[in-house]
C-alpha cells in the first residue's frame, strides 16, 4: 500500500487503524491523535511527516483541499497542517470550508506558508481561524513543538470528554437505578394500599391515646360512620356502654403488652344499632401505635345466642322428660306393686275353688279354672319383672368388687334343677377376674343371659352355654355364648327394648323384660352390652364392666 492510499484509508503504514485504543482498565485511553497533513506536493508532505512522525501519532495525508475535507467527514483531528498555496482550492478556501462544518469548527489549523508571502498570508490565515502558522523552510524543532502542543491539548480535551461521558453514563445509570427503585417502592406502596383499601376486614392504625389514625373503607361499610367521623371520636366513645369498662381495661393492658391479643365487644353504628366486633390488636410501643384488625362477628354471635337458647330449651325439655320418666317409673312401680294384691286374691280364690270343688271339677269348668290360674301366674311373673325393672331405675347402685366366678356360681346354683332336667351343659372358662359391680344387679343380669341361652334352642336340641372372660385396658368383657336359634341382625338392637319379643309365649315363654333389664343394669353400672349373632347361628352376648383390679 502506498502512503497516499494509506492516508486515504486512514490506516497507518504498519497496518494499524485509526480506531481509538483501549487501555487495560477498560476505559478508553486517549487514542493516538490524528494529524492531518495537507499539501499538493508529495515531497513537502514527506518532509512534514519526517519531522512529526517521532511524536508517535497517527498521520493522515491529503494531497488537496478536497481530499482533506473528505477525511474530515469521518475523522477527528488534533491538528491540521494546511499548505496555503495549492492549486484548485488553496489553503484559505479549504480552511473556510473546514470552519463551516460544525465537526471541525474548532479543529486547530496551522498554515504552512513560505516566508515570501508570510505577511499577507499570516493575517489572512488568522482571519480564517488559523491558530498558528509555520513558515517554510520548516524548522523541525519548532514544528514538532507546535504540533505536540496541539496534540497534547487534543488528548487532554479528549480525556476530559471521555471522563465527562463516563460521568454522564454513571449519572445516567444512577438516575435510572433511582428511578426504578422509586417505581418499585411506588408499586409496593400501591399494592399495600390496594390491600388496605380492598380488605373486607376492618383494618386500622390507632394512637396510644385511643384515637384512630388511619382506617380502611370496610369500617364505613360495616358501621356507617365515615373515616373522618371515626377519627374524630375516641375509640371508647362508640363502644357499647356495657362493654366500655372491659374495653378500657383491655386497652390499658394492651399498651402494657399484658393483654391477650383478641377480644370482643359491641360497637355503635350510625343507625343506632350495635354490631359485635372481634378485635385482634398489636401494640407497637416505640411508635406509640396500635395496629388493629377487626372482624364483624355479629352473625356468629347471633348464632351462638341462638344455640345457647336452643341448648337451654333442650335442657328444659330433658329435665321435663326426666321428671315425666320418674313419674312414669313411680307410677309403674306402684301399679306393679298394687296390682299384685288383687292378683294374689284371684290366685287364692282360684285355689279355694279347685280345693272345694274336688273331683266334681272337670271338663270345661276345669279348663276355665286352669286358664285363670295360668293367666294369673303369668301376670304375677310379669309384675315381678316390672317391679325389678323399676327398682333398678330408682335405686342407687353401690359398686363394689365382685368375683365373676362367684356370681356365676350363685346363679347356676339357683337354676341347678332346671339345668339337670333339661340335660343342659354350662361351661365356665376359669379363672375369671373380679369386676366393679352392684352384686344383686350383676346376678340378675347373669341369670337373664344364661337363662336365655338355655331357653332359646330348637325343641330337641341340648342347650349349651359357655362363659368366658377377656381383659382389655382396664375393662373385663364377659361372653355368654350359646348354640341356640340365634337372632337375625335386624332384630339385634330391638330385643334390648322393653317387651320386645321375637316369639310367641307358647313357643318360648317369657315377658320380654329380661334384656331391657340387662341393658339398663349394665348401663347403670357404667358398662356396655352387645351381641354377635345370626339366625340359626347361636348367639354371643357380651357385657363390659370395669376390672376391679384396675380401680
Ligand atoms: P324373654 O326372654 O322374656 O322373652 P328377653 O328380653 O330376655 O325376653 O329377650 C327378648 C327376646 O330376645 C326374646 O323373646 C328372644 O326372642 C330374643 N332372645 C333373647 N336371648 C336370646 C338368645 N340367647 N337366643 C335367641 N334369641 C334370644
PDB file of N, CA, C and O and ligand atoms in Angstrom, residues 452-453 455-456 482 485-487 495 500-503 510-516 539 541, ligand 1:
ATOM      1  N   UNK A 452     -81.628 -67.222  79.091  1.00  0.00           N
ATOM      2  CA  UNK A 452     -81.993 -67.071  77.665  1.00  0.00           C
ATOM      3  C   UNK A 452     -81.205 -68.057  76.806  1.00  0.00           C
ATOM      4  O   UNK A 452     -81.737 -68.656  75.879  1.00  0.00           O
ATOM      5  N   UNK A 453     -79.916 -68.203  77.114  1.00  0.00           N
ATOM      6  CA  UNK A 453     -79.057 -69.127  76.358  1.00  0.00           C
ATOM      7  C   UNK A 453     -79.569 -70.560  76.439  1.00  0.00           C
ATOM      8  O   UNK A 453     -79.464 -71.332  75.474  1.00  0.00           O
ATOM      9  N   UNK A 455     -82.753 -71.284  77.120  1.00  0.00           N
ATOM     10  CA  UNK A 455     -84.158 -71.340  76.673  1.00  0.00           C
ATOM     11  C   UNK A 455     -84.304 -71.340  75.151  1.00  0.00           C
ATOM     12  O   UNK A 455     -85.060 -72.121  74.593  1.00  0.00           O
ATOM     13  N   UNK A 456     -83.566 -70.446  74.477  1.00  0.00           N
ATOM     14  CA  UNK A 456     -83.808 -70.254  73.043  1.00  0.00           C
ATOM     15  C   UNK A 456     -83.010 -71.250  72.200  1.00  0.00           C
ATOM     16  O   UNK A 456     -82.047 -70.911  71.527  1.00  0.00           O
ATOM     17  N   UNK A 482     -74.109 -69.118  73.345  1.00  0.00           N
ATOM     18  CA  UNK A 482     -74.946 -70.326  73.233  1.00  0.00           C
ATOM     19  C   UNK A 482     -74.938 -70.829  71.802  1.00  0.00           C
ATOM     20  O   UNK A 482     -74.437 -70.153  70.901  1.00  0.00           O
ATOM     21  N   UNK A 485     -80.944 -70.813  68.713  1.00  0.00           N
ATOM     22  CA  UNK A 485     -81.590 -70.459  67.436  1.00  0.00           C
ATOM     23  C   UNK A 485     -81.026 -69.177  66.822  1.00  0.00           C
ATOM     24  O   UNK A 485     -81.276 -68.878  65.660  1.00  0.00           O
ATOM     25  N   UNK A 486     -80.284 -68.418  67.591  1.00  0.00           N
ATOM     26  CA  UNK A 486     -79.661 -67.196  67.051  1.00  0.00           C
ATOM     27  C   UNK A 486     -80.675 -66.084  66.815  1.00  0.00           C
ATOM     28  O   UNK A 486     -81.891 -66.270  66.959  1.00  0.00           O
ATOM     29  N   UNK A 487     -80.162 -64.920  66.454  1.00  0.00           N
ATOM     30  CA  UNK A 487     -81.022 -63.746  66.249  1.00  0.00           C
ATOM     31  C   UNK A 487     -80.596 -63.058  64.950  1.00  0.00           C
ATOM     32  O   UNK A 487     -79.410 -62.733  64.766  1.00  0.00           O
ATOM     33  N   UNK A 495     -84.253 -56.101  70.455  1.00  0.00           N
ATOM     34  CA  UNK A 495     -84.572 -57.010  71.565  1.00  0.00           C
ATOM     35  C   UNK A 495     -84.147 -56.474  72.930  1.00  0.00           C
ATOM     36  O   UNK A 495     -84.567 -56.992  73.957  1.00  0.00           O
ATOM     37  N   UNK A 500     -89.963 -56.371  74.114  1.00  0.00           N
ATOM     38  CA  UNK A 500     -89.656 -56.788  72.736  1.00  0.00           C
ATOM     39  C   UNK A 500     -89.360 -58.281  72.715  1.00  0.00           C
ATOM     40  O   UNK A 500     -88.414 -58.736  73.353  1.00  0.00           O
ATOM     41  N   UNK A 501     -90.192 -59.042  71.986  1.00  0.00           N
ATOM     42  CA  UNK A 501     -90.003 -60.492  71.898  1.00  0.00           C
ATOM     43  C   UNK A 501     -90.098 -60.894  70.434  1.00  0.00           C
ATOM     44  O   UNK A 501     -90.849 -60.295  69.675  1.00  0.00           O
ATOM     45  N   UNK A 502     -89.387 -61.925  70.077  1.00  0.00           N
ATOM     46  CA  UNK A 502     -89.410 -62.361  68.679  1.00  0.00           C
ATOM     47  C   UNK A 502     -90.284 -63.610  68.495  1.00  0.00           C
ATOM     48  O   UNK A 502     -90.451 -64.095  67.387  1.00  0.00           O
ATOM     49  N   UNK A 503     -90.795 -64.127  69.616  1.00  0.00           N
ATOM     50  CA  UNK A 503     -91.567 -65.376  69.527  1.00  0.00           C
ATOM     51  C   UNK A 503     -92.800 -65.278  70.411  1.00  0.00           C
ATOM     52  O   UNK A 503     -92.848 -64.448  71.316  1.00  0.00           O
ATOM     53  N   UNK A 510     -92.043 -66.152  78.294  1.00  0.00           N
ATOM     54  CA  UNK A 510     -91.230 -65.001  78.718  1.00  0.00           C
ATOM     55  C   UNK A 510     -92.038 -63.723  78.701  1.00  0.00           C
ATOM     56  O   UNK A 510     -93.158 -63.698  78.163  1.00  0.00           O
ATOM     57  N   UNK A 511     -91.498 -62.680  79.273  1.00  0.00           N
ATOM     58  CA  UNK A 511     -92.226 -61.403  79.390  1.00  0.00           C
ATOM     59  C   UNK A 511     -91.638 -60.308  78.493  1.00  0.00           C
ATOM     60  O   UNK A 511     -92.215 -59.238  78.345  1.00  0.00           O
ATOM     61  N   UNK A 512     -90.442 -60.536  77.944  1.00  0.00           N
ATOM     62  CA  UNK A 512     -89.805 -59.501  77.095  1.00  0.00           C
ATOM     63  C   UNK A 512     -89.198 -58.376  77.918  1.00  0.00           C
ATOM     64  O   UNK A 512     -88.933 -57.283  77.412  1.00  0.00           O
ATOM     65  N   UNK A 513     -88.926 -58.653  79.182  1.00  0.00           N
ATOM     66  CA  UNK A 513     -88.340 -57.600  80.036  1.00  0.00           C
ATOM     67  C   UNK A 513     -86.863 -57.897  80.333  1.00  0.00           C
ATOM     68  O   UNK A 513     -86.069 -56.991  80.608  1.00  0.00           O
ATOM     69  N   UNK A 514     -86.473 -59.190  80.222  1.00  0.00           N
ATOM     70  CA  UNK A 514     -85.137 -59.629  80.633  1.00  0.00           C
ATOM     71  C   UNK A 514     -83.990 -58.824  80.026  1.00  0.00           C
ATOM     72  O   UNK A 514     -83.132 -58.288  80.759  1.00  0.00           O
ATOM     73  N   UNK A 515     -83.952 -58.678  78.684  1.00  0.00           N
ATOM     74  CA  UNK A 515     -82.808 -57.983  78.059  1.00  0.00           C
ATOM     75  C   UNK A 515     -82.847 -56.475  78.330  1.00  0.00           C
ATOM     76  O   UNK A 515     -81.787 -55.838  78.435  1.00  0.00           O
ATOM     77  N   UNK A 516     -84.069 -55.908  78.465  1.00  0.00           N
ATOM     78  CA  UNK A 516     -84.174 -54.480  78.818  1.00  0.00           C
ATOM     79  C   UNK A 516     -83.535 -54.263  80.186  1.00  0.00           C
ATOM     80  O   UNK A 516     -82.810 -53.282  80.417  1.00  0.00           O
ATOM     81  N   UNK A 539     -75.910 -67.469  69.598  1.00  0.00           N
ATOM     82  CA  UNK A 539     -75.748 -66.051  69.962  1.00  0.00           C
ATOM     83  C   UNK A 539     -74.569 -65.895  70.906  1.00  0.00           C
ATOM     84  O   UNK A 539     -74.311 -66.746  71.751  1.00  0.00           O
ATOM     85  N   UNK A 541     -73.702 -63.114  73.424  1.00  0.00           N
ATOM     86  CA  UNK A 541     -73.956 -61.865  74.143  1.00  0.00           C
ATOM     87  C   UNK A 541     -72.687 -61.503  74.911  1.00  0.00           C
ATOM     88  O   UNK A 541     -71.953 -62.389  75.356  1.00  0.00           O
TER      89      UNK A 541
HETATM   90  P1  LIG B   1     -87.836 -63.011  77.248  1.00  0.00           P
HETATM   91  O1  LIG B   1     -86.667 -63.885  77.431  1.00  0.00           O
HETATM   92  O2  LIG B   1     -88.636 -62.840  78.435  1.00  0.00           O
HETATM   93  O3  LIG B   1     -88.580 -63.262  76.021  1.00  0.00           O
HETATM   94  P2  LIG B   1     -85.818 -61.042  76.847  1.00  0.00           P
HETATM   95  O4  LIG B   1     -85.878 -59.552  76.962  1.00  0.00           O
HETATM   96  O5  LIG B   1     -84.871 -61.744  77.698  1.00  0.00           O
HETATM   97  O6  LIG B   1     -87.300 -61.558  76.997  1.00  0.00           O
HETATM   98  O7  LIG B   1     -85.479 -61.352  75.352  1.00  0.00           O
HETATM   99  C1  LIG B   1     -86.140 -60.684  74.314  1.00  0.00           C
HETATM  100  C2  LIG B   1     -86.187 -61.541  73.076  1.00  0.00           C
HETATM  101  O8  LIG B   1     -84.893 -61.682  72.531  1.00  0.00           O
HETATM  102  C3  LIG B   1     -86.562 -62.939  73.314  1.00  0.00           C
HETATM  103  O9  LIG B   1     -88.014 -63.095  73.324  1.00  0.00           O
HETATM  104  C4  LIG B   1     -85.947 -63.663  72.144  1.00  0.00           C
HETATM  105  O10 LIG B   1     -86.761 -63.571  71.026  1.00  0.00           O
HETATM  106  C5  LIG B   1     -84.697 -62.922  71.936  1.00  0.00           C
HETATM  107  N1  LIG B   1     -83.567 -63.583  72.628  1.00  0.00           N
HETATM  108  C6  LIG B   1     -83.023 -63.223  73.808  1.00  0.00           C
HETATM  109  N2  LIG B   1     -81.968 -64.026  74.106  1.00  0.00           N
HETATM  110  C7  LIG B   1     -81.825 -64.882  73.059  1.00  0.00           C
HETATM  111  C8  LIG B   1     -80.912 -65.965  72.764  1.00  0.00           C
HETATM  112  N3  LIG B   1     -79.920 -66.289  73.590  1.00  0.00           N
HETATM  113  N4  LIG B   1     -81.079 -66.634  71.612  1.00  0.00           N
HETATM  114  C9  LIG B   1     -82.053 -66.272  70.751  1.00  0.00           C
HETATM  115  N5  LIG B   1     -82.957 -65.299  70.977  1.00  0.00           N
HETATM  116  C10 LIG B   1     -82.840 -64.620  72.124  1.00  0.00           C
END
